[in-house]
Coordinates of C-alpha atoms in Angstrom, one line a residue:
X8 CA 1.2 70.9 51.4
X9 CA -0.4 69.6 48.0
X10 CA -3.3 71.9 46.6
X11 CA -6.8 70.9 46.9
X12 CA -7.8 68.5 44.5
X13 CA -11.2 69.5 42.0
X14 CA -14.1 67.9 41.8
X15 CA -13.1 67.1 37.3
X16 CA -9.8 65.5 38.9
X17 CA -11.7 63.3 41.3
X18 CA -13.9 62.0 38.7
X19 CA -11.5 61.5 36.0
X20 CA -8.9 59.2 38.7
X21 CA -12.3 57.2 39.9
X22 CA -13.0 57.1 35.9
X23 CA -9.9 55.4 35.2
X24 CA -10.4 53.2 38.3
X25 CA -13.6 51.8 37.0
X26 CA -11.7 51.2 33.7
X27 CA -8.9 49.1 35.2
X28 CA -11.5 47.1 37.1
X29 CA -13.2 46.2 34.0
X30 CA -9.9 45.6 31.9
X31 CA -9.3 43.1 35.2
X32 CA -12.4 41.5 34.8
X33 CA -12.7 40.5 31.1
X34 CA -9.1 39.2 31.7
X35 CA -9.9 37.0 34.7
X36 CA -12.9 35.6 32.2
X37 CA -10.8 35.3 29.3
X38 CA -8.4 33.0 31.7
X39 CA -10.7 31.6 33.0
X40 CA -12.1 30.0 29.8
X41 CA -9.1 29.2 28.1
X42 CA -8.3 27.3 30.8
X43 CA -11.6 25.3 30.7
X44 CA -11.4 24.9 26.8
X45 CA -8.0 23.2 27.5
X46 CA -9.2 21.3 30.0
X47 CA -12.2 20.0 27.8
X48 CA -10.0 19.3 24.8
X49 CA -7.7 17.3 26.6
X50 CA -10.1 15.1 28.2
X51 CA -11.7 14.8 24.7
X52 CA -7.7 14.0 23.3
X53 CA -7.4 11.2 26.0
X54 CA -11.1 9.5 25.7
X55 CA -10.3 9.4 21.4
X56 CA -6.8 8.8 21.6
X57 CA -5.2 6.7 19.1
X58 CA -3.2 3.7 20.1
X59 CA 0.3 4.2 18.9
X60 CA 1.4 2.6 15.6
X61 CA 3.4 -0.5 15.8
X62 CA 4.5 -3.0 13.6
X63 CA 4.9 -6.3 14.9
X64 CA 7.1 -8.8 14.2
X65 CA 5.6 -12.1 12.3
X66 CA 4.7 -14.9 13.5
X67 CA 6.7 -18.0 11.9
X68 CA 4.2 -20.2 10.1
X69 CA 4.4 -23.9 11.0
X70 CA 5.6 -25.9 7.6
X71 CA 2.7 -27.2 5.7
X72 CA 3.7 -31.1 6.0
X73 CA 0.2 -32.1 5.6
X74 CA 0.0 -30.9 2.3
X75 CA 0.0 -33.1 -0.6
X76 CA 1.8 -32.6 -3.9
X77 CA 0.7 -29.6 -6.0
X78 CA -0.7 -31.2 -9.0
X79 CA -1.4 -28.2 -10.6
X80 CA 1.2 -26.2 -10.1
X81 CA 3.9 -26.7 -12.9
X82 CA 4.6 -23.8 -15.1
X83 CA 5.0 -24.0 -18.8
X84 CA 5.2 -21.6 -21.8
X85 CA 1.5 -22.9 -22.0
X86 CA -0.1 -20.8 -19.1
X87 CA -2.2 -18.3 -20.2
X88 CA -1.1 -15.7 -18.0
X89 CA 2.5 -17.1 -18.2
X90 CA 5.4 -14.3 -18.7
X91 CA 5.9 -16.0 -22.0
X92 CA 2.9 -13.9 -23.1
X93 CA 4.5 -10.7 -23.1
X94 CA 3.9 -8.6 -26.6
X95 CA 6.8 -6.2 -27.5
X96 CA 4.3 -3.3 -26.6
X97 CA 3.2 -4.6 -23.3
X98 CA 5.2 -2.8 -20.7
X99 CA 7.1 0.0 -22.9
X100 CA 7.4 1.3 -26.6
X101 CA 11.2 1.8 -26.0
X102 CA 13.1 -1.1 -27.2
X103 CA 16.1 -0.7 -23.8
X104 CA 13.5 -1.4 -21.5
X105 CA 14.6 -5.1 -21.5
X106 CA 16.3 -3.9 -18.8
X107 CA 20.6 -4.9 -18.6
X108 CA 22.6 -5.8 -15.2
X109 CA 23.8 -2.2 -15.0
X110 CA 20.4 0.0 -14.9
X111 CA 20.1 -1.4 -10.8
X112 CA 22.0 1.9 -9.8
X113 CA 25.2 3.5 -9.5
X114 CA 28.6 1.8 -9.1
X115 CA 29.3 4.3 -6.1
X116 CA 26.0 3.1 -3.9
X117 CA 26.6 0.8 -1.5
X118 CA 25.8 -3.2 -1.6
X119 CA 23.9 -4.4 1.8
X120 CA 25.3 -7.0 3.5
X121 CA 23.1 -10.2 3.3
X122 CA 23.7 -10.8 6.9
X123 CA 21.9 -8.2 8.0
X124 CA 18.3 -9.6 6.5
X125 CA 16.1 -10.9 9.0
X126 CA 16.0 -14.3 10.6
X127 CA 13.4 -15.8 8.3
X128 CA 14.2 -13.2 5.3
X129 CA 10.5 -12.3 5.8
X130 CA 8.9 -9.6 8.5
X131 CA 10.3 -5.7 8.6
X132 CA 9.6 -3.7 11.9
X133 CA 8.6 -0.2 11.6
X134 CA 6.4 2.1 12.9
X135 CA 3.5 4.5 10.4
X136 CA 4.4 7.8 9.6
X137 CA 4.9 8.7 12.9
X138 CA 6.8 11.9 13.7
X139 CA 9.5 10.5 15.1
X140 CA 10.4 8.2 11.9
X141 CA 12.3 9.9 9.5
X142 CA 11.5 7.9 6.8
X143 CA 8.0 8.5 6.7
X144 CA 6.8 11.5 8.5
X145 CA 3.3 12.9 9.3
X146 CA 0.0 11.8 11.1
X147 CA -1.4 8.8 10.9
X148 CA -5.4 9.4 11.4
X149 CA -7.9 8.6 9.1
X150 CA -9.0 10.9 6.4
X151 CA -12.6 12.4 6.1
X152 CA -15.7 10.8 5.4
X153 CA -14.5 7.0 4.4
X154 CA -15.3 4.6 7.3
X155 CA -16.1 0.9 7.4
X156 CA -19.9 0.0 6.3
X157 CA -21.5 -2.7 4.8
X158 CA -21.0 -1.5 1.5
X159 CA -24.4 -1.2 0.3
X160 CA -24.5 2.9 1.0
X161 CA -21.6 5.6 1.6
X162 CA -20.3 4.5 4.9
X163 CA -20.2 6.8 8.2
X164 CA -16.3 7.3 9.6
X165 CA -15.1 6.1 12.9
X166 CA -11.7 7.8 13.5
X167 CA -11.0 3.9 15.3
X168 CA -11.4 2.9 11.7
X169 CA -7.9 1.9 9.5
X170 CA -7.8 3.8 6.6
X171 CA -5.5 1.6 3.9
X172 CA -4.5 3.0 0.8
X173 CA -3.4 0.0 -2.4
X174 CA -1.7 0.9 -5.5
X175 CA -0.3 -1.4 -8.1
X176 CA 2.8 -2.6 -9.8
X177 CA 5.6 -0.4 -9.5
X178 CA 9.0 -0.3 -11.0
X179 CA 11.8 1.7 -11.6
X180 CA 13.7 0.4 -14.2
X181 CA 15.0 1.4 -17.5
X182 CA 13.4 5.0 -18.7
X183 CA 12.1 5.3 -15.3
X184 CA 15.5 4.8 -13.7
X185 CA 17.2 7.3 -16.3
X186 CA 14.3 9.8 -15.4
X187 CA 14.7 9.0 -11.4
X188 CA 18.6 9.7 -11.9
X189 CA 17.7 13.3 -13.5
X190 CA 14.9 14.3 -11.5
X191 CA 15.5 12.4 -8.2
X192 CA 13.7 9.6 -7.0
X193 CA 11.1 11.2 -5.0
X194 CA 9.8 11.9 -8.4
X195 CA 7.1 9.3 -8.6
X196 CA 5.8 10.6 -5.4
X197 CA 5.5 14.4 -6.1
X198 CA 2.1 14.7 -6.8
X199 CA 0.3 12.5 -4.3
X200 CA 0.4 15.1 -1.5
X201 CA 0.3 13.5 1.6
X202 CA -2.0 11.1 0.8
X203 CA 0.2 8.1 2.0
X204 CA 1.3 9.7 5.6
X205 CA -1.9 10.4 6.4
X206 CA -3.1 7.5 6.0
X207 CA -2.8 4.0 8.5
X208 CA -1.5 1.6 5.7
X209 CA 0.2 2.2 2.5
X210 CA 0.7 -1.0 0.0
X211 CA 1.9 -1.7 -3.2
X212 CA 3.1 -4.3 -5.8
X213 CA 7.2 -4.3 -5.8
X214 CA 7.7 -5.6 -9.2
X215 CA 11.0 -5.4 -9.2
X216 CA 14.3 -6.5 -7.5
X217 CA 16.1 -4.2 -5.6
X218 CA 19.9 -4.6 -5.5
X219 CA 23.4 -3.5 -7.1
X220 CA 24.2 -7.2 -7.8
X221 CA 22.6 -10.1 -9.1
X222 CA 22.3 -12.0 -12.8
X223 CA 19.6 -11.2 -14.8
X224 CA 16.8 -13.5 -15.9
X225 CA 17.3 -15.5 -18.7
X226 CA 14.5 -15.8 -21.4
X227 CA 12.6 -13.4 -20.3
X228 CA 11.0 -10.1 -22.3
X229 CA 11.7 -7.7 -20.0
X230 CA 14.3 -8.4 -16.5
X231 CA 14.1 -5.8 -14.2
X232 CA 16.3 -4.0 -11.2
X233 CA 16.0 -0.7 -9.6
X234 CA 17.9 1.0 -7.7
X235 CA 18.1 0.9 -4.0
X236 CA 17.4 4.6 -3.6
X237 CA 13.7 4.2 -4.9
X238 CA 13.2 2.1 -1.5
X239 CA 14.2 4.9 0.2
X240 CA 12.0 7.4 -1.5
X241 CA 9.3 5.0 -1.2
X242 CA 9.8 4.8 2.4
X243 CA 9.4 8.8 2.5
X244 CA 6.5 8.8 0.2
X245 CA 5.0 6.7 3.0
X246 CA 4.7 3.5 2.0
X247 CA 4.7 0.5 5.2
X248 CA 4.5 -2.5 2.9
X249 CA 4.5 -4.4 -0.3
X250 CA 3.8 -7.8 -2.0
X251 CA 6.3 -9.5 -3.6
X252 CA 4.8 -12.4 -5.3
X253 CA 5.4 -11.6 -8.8
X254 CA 7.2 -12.7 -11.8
X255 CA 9.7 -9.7 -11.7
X256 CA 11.0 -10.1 -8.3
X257 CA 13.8 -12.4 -9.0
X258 CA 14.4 -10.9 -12.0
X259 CA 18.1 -10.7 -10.7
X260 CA 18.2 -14.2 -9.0
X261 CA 18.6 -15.7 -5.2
X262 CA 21.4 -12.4 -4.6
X263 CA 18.5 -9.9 -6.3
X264 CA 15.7 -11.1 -3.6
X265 CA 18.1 -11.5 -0.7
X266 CA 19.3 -7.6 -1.3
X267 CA 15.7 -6.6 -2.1
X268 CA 15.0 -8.2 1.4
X269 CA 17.7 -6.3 3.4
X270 CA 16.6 -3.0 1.6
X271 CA 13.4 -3.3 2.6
X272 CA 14.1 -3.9 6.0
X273 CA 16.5 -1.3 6.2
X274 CA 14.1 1.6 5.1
X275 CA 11.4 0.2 7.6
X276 CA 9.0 -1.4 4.8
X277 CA 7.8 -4.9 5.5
X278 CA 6.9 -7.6 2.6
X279 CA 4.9 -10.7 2.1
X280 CA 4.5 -12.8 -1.0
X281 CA 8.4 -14.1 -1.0
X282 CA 11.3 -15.2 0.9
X283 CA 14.3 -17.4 1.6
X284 CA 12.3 -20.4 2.1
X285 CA 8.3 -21.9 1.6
X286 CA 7.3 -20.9 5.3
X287 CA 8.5 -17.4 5.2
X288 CA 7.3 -16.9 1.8
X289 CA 3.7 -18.0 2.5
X290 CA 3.9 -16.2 6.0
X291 CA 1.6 -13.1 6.6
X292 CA 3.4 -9.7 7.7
X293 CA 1.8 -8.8 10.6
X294 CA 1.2 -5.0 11.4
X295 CA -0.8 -3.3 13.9
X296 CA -2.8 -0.1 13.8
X297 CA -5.1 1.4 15.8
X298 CA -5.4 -1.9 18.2
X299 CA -6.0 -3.8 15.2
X300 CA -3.6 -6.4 14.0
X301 CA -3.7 -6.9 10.6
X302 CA -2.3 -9.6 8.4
X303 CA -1.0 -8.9 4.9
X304 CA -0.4 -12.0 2.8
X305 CA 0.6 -12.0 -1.1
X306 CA 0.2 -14.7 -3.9
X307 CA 0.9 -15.2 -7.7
X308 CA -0.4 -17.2 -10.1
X309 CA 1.8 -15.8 -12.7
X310 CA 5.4 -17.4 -12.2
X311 CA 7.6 -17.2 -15.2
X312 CA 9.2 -21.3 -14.2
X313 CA 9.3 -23.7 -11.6
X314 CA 12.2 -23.0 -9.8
X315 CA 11.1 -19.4 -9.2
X316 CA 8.7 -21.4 -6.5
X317 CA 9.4 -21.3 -3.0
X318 CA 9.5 -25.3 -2.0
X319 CA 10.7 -26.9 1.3
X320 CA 14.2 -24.6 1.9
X321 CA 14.7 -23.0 -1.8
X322 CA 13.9 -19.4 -1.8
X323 CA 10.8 -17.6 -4.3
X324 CA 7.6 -16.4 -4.4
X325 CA 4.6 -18.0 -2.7
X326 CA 2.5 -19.3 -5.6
X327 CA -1.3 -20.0 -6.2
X328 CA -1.6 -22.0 -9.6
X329 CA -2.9 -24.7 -7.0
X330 CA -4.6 -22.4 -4.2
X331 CA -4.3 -25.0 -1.2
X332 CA -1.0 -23.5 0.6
X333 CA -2.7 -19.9 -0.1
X334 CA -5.5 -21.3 1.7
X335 CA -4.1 -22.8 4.2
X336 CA -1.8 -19.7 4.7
X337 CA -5.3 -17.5 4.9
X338 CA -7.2 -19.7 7.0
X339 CA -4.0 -19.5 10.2
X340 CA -4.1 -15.8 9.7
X341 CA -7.5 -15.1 10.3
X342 CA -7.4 -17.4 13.5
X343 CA -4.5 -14.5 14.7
X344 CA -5.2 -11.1 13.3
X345 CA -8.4 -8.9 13.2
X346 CA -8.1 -7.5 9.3
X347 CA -6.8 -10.1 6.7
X348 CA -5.6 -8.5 3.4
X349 CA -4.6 -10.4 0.0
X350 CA -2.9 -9.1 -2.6
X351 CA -2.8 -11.3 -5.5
X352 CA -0.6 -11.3 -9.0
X353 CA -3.0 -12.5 -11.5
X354 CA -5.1 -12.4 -14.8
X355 CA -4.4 -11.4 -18.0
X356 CA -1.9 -9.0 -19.5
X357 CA -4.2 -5.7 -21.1
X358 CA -7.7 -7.4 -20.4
X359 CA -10.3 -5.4 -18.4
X360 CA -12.1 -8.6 -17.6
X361 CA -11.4 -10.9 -14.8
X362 CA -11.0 -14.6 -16.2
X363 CA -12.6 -17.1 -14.6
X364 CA -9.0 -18.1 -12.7
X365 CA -9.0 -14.8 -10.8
X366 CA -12.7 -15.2 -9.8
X367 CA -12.5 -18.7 -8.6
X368 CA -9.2 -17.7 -6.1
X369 CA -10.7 -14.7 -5.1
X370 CA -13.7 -16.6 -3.6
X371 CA -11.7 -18.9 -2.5
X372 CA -9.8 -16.3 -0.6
X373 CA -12.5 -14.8 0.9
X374 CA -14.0 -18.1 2.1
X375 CA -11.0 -19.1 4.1
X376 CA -11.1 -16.0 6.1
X377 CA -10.0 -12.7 3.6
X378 CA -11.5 -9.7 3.9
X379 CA -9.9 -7.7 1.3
X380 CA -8.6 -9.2 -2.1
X381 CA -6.6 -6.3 -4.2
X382 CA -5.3 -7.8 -7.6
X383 CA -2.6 -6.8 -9.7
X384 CA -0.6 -7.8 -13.0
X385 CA -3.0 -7.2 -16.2
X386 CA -1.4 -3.5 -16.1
X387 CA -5.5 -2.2 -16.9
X388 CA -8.2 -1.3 -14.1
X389 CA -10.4 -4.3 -13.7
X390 CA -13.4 -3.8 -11.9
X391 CA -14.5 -4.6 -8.2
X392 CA -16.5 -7.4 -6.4
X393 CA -18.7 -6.9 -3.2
X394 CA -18.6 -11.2 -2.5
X395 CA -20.4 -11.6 0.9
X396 CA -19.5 -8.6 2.4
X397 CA -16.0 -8.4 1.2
X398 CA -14.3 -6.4 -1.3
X399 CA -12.8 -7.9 -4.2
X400 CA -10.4 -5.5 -6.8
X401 CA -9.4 -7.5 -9.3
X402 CA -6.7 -5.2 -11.1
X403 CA -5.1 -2.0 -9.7
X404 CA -3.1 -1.5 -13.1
X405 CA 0.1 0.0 -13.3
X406 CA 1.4 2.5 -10.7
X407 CA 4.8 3.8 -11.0
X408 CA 5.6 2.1 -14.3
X409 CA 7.6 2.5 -18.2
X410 CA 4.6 4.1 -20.0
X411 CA 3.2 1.5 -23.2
X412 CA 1.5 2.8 -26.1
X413 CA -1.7 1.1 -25.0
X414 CA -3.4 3.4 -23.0
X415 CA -5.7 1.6 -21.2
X416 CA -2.3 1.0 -19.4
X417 CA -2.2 5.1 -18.9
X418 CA -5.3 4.8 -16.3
X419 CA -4.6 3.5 -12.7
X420 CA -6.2 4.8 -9.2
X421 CA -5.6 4.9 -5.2
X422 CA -8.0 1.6 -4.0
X423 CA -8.9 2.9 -0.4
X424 CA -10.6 1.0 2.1
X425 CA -11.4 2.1 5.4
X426 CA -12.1 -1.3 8.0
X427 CA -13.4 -1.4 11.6
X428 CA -12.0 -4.1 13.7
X429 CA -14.8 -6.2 13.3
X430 CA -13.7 -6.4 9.2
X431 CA -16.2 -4.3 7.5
X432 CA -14.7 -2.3 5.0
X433 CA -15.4 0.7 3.0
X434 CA -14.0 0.7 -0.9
X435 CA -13.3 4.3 -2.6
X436 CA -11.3 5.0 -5.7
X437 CA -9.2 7.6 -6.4
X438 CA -7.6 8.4 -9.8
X439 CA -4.8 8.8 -11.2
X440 CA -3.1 8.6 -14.2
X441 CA 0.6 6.6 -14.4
X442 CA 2.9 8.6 -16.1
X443 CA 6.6 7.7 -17.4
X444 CA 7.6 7.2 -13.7
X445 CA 5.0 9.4 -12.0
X446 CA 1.5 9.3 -10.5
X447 CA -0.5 11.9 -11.3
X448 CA -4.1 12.7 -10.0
X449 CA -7.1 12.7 -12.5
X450 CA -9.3 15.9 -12.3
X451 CA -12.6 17.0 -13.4
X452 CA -13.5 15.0 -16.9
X453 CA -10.4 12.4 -16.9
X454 CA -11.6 11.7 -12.9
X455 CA -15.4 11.5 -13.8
X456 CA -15.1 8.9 -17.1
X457 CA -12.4 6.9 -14.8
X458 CA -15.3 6.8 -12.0
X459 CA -17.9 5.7 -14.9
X460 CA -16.1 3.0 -16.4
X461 CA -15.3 1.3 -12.9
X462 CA -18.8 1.5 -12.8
X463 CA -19.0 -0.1 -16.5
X464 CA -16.3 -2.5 -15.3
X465 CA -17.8 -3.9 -11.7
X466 CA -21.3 -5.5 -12.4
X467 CA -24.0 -4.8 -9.1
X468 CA -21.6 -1.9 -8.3
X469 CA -21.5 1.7 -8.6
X470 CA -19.2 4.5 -8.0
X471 CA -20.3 7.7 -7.1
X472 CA -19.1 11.3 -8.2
X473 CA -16.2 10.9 -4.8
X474 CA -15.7 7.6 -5.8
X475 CA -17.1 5.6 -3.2
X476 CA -18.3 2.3 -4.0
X477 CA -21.8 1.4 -2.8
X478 CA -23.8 -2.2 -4.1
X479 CA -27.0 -1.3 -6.4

């Protein structure tokens, strides 16, 4: 037989009874309401879920047969914002940047096969910096407080709002290629964070061929090609898609554009502004974000000859000396896609002013159906434009560039607009300053004065201390 218990045993056993209870209890609660947070947030995850990312194919354009001859668009040594006006300090102080065949890349990289561009030579399909893309990794939601509005005060966000992030002309030839071979080519990208993955759209000006091939430019100042590794590290960066109407992108001929083409395609990075032929250079590139279809078209009214002009079934750049086809071009887009964006090569080389050129087309733009006009070729900031409820920037400046000894050409910035799908954008600046090869981000004094002289630089706008633009 087992002794008698005490009364001190009795109490201590009933004690830890009570204590188990309780320990039970709380856990049953805790449970209990983790479980309901989970439920709640993923109700709340499928109500704001984001419609995945695709890129869609383009849509052929119809060939403009109704449209006259061009009378103004022949191209002399006369134009004003011709190539012809290079000066010998415009784009670099060192005298090898007149960039040779050679400087495109190593002789052990390998040359794409031409057959392998698409149909048209035009449209990339991709997806944005989705997880599954190795190219481009990371989220694609909209960053903090910038959100469409009408422009006249600091917009609210919407996270349905596409947040699209414009830089300007980019290269990565001579001193940039020798610095790209030393310290790898994601080199340009290696101070901009994740600024590009987390946004919706990333966009810049290509200004250069792409290939291993080709025959450089004759009579030209400076002839560019870059390697197709900088593609690929743009692609990683998180760039989705660039202009190509400029007068550096058949630098390296026909064989120079059809390589760019294929590399573009290849690394997932689709292209307006040029092709294989007039249609598919005037053709938009269509992408979709958020349920918004958006349709990216590019034009340049700085073409360094005539045959650089895509006509009928030659191959170039969609041009805008006469602005009809641009127009035209604009005005079938914005019967097909939500958001139509313009990127324009234009102006003057060095001048912080718009001319009266750039001005006109911009309108002009926005009349037949743009709703964002970003500008590039002057290698300076110009200021922006708010043009009935559209946002105008007429010159993004360099970006990943040869560094000048004018340096005006040193200052440069992330244009960021955030649209709703009913078009009504947000503008915010971020900036930067473009090193040899390399963006890197303005801070404290350099970023305030940048902020103030956009201010100077866009009459009836202002830029506040986080670089939002609102209308006075």
């Amino acid at each position: 037989m087992y002794p008698p218990r005490s009364k001190r045993s009795v109490q201590k056993k009933k004690v830890k009874r009570a204590r188990k209870r309780r320990i039970w209890i709380i856990n049953l609660v805790l449970i209990a309401a983790i479980g309901l947070v989970g439920i709640y947030y993923a109700v709340g995850m499928q109500e704001q879920q984001i419609d995945p990312v695709v890129t869609e194919t383009a849509v052929k354009q119809e060939p403009a047969n109704e449209e006259g001859p061009q009378g103004g668009d022949q191209v002399s040594s006369t134009e004003p914002d011709s190539e012809k006006g290079h000066t010998p300090d415009e784009e670099s102080e060192d005298s090898d940047e007149q960039v040779t065949e050679n400087s495109g890349g190593k002789s052990g990289e390998s040359k794409p096969d031409a057959t392998d561009s698409k149909a048209n030579g035009k449209i990339d399909t991709g997806t944005k910096k989705s997880t599954d893309t190795p190219a481009s990794s990371g989220s694609s939601g909209s960053k903090g407080s910038e959100g469409a509005g009408t422009g006249t005060t600091q917009p609210s966000h919407s996270a349905k709002d596409v947040t699209i992030n414009f830089v300007g002309d980019i290269q990565f030839s001579g001193k940039v290629a020798e610095l790209l071979e030393k310290n790898g080519y994601d080199y340009p990208f290696a101070k901009l964070g994740n600024l590009f993955k987390e946004d919706d759209l990333t966009i810049g000006n290509l200004e250069t061929p792409v290939t291993l091939g080709g025959t450089g430019a004759a009579d030209k100042t400076y002839v560019y090609k870059s390697s197709p590794k900088a593609i690929e590290a743009m692609a990683s960066a998180g760039f989705d898609a660039v202009n190509l109407a400029n007068n550096h992108i058949l630098d390296q001929g026909i064989e120079g554009l059809v390589d760019t083409l294929t590399y573009l395609e290849q690394y997932g990075i689709a292209h307006t502004g040029a092709g294989m032929n007039r249609d598919e250079a005037y053709a938009p590139a269509y992408l979709e974000r958020k349920g918004m279809k958006i349709a990216l078209l590019g034009f340049s009214r700085v073409v360094p000859e005539t045959s650089w002009k895509a006509e009928g079934n030659r191959a170039g750049v969609a041009e805008t000396y006469d602005s009809t086809g641009a127009v035209k071009a604009i005005q079938e887009a914005r019967q097909k896609a939500d958001l139509v964006i313009v990127v324009a090569h234009w102006g003057e080389e060095r001048v912080s002013t718009p001319n009266n050129d750039q001005t006109r087309l911009a309108h002009e733009f926005v009349d037949a159906g743009a709703d964002l006009v970003i500008g590039g070729h002057p290698h300076v900031l110009q200021g922006v434009e708010y043009y009935k409820g559209k946002w105008i920037a007429y010159s993004t400046g360099n970006f990943i560039f040869s560094k000048s000894t004018t340096e005006e050409t040193w200052k440069t910035a992330v244009f960021q607009a955030s649209c709703s799908k009913d078009a009504k954008c947000s503008m915010k600046v971020i900036p930067y300053e473009a090193g040899l090869g390399q963006a890197i981000p303005m801070v404290d004094q350099a970023n305030k004065l940048l902020l103030e002289q956009m201010t100077q630089l866009s009459p009836g706008v202002r830029f506040d201390a986080n670089g939002f633009a609102s209308v006075n």
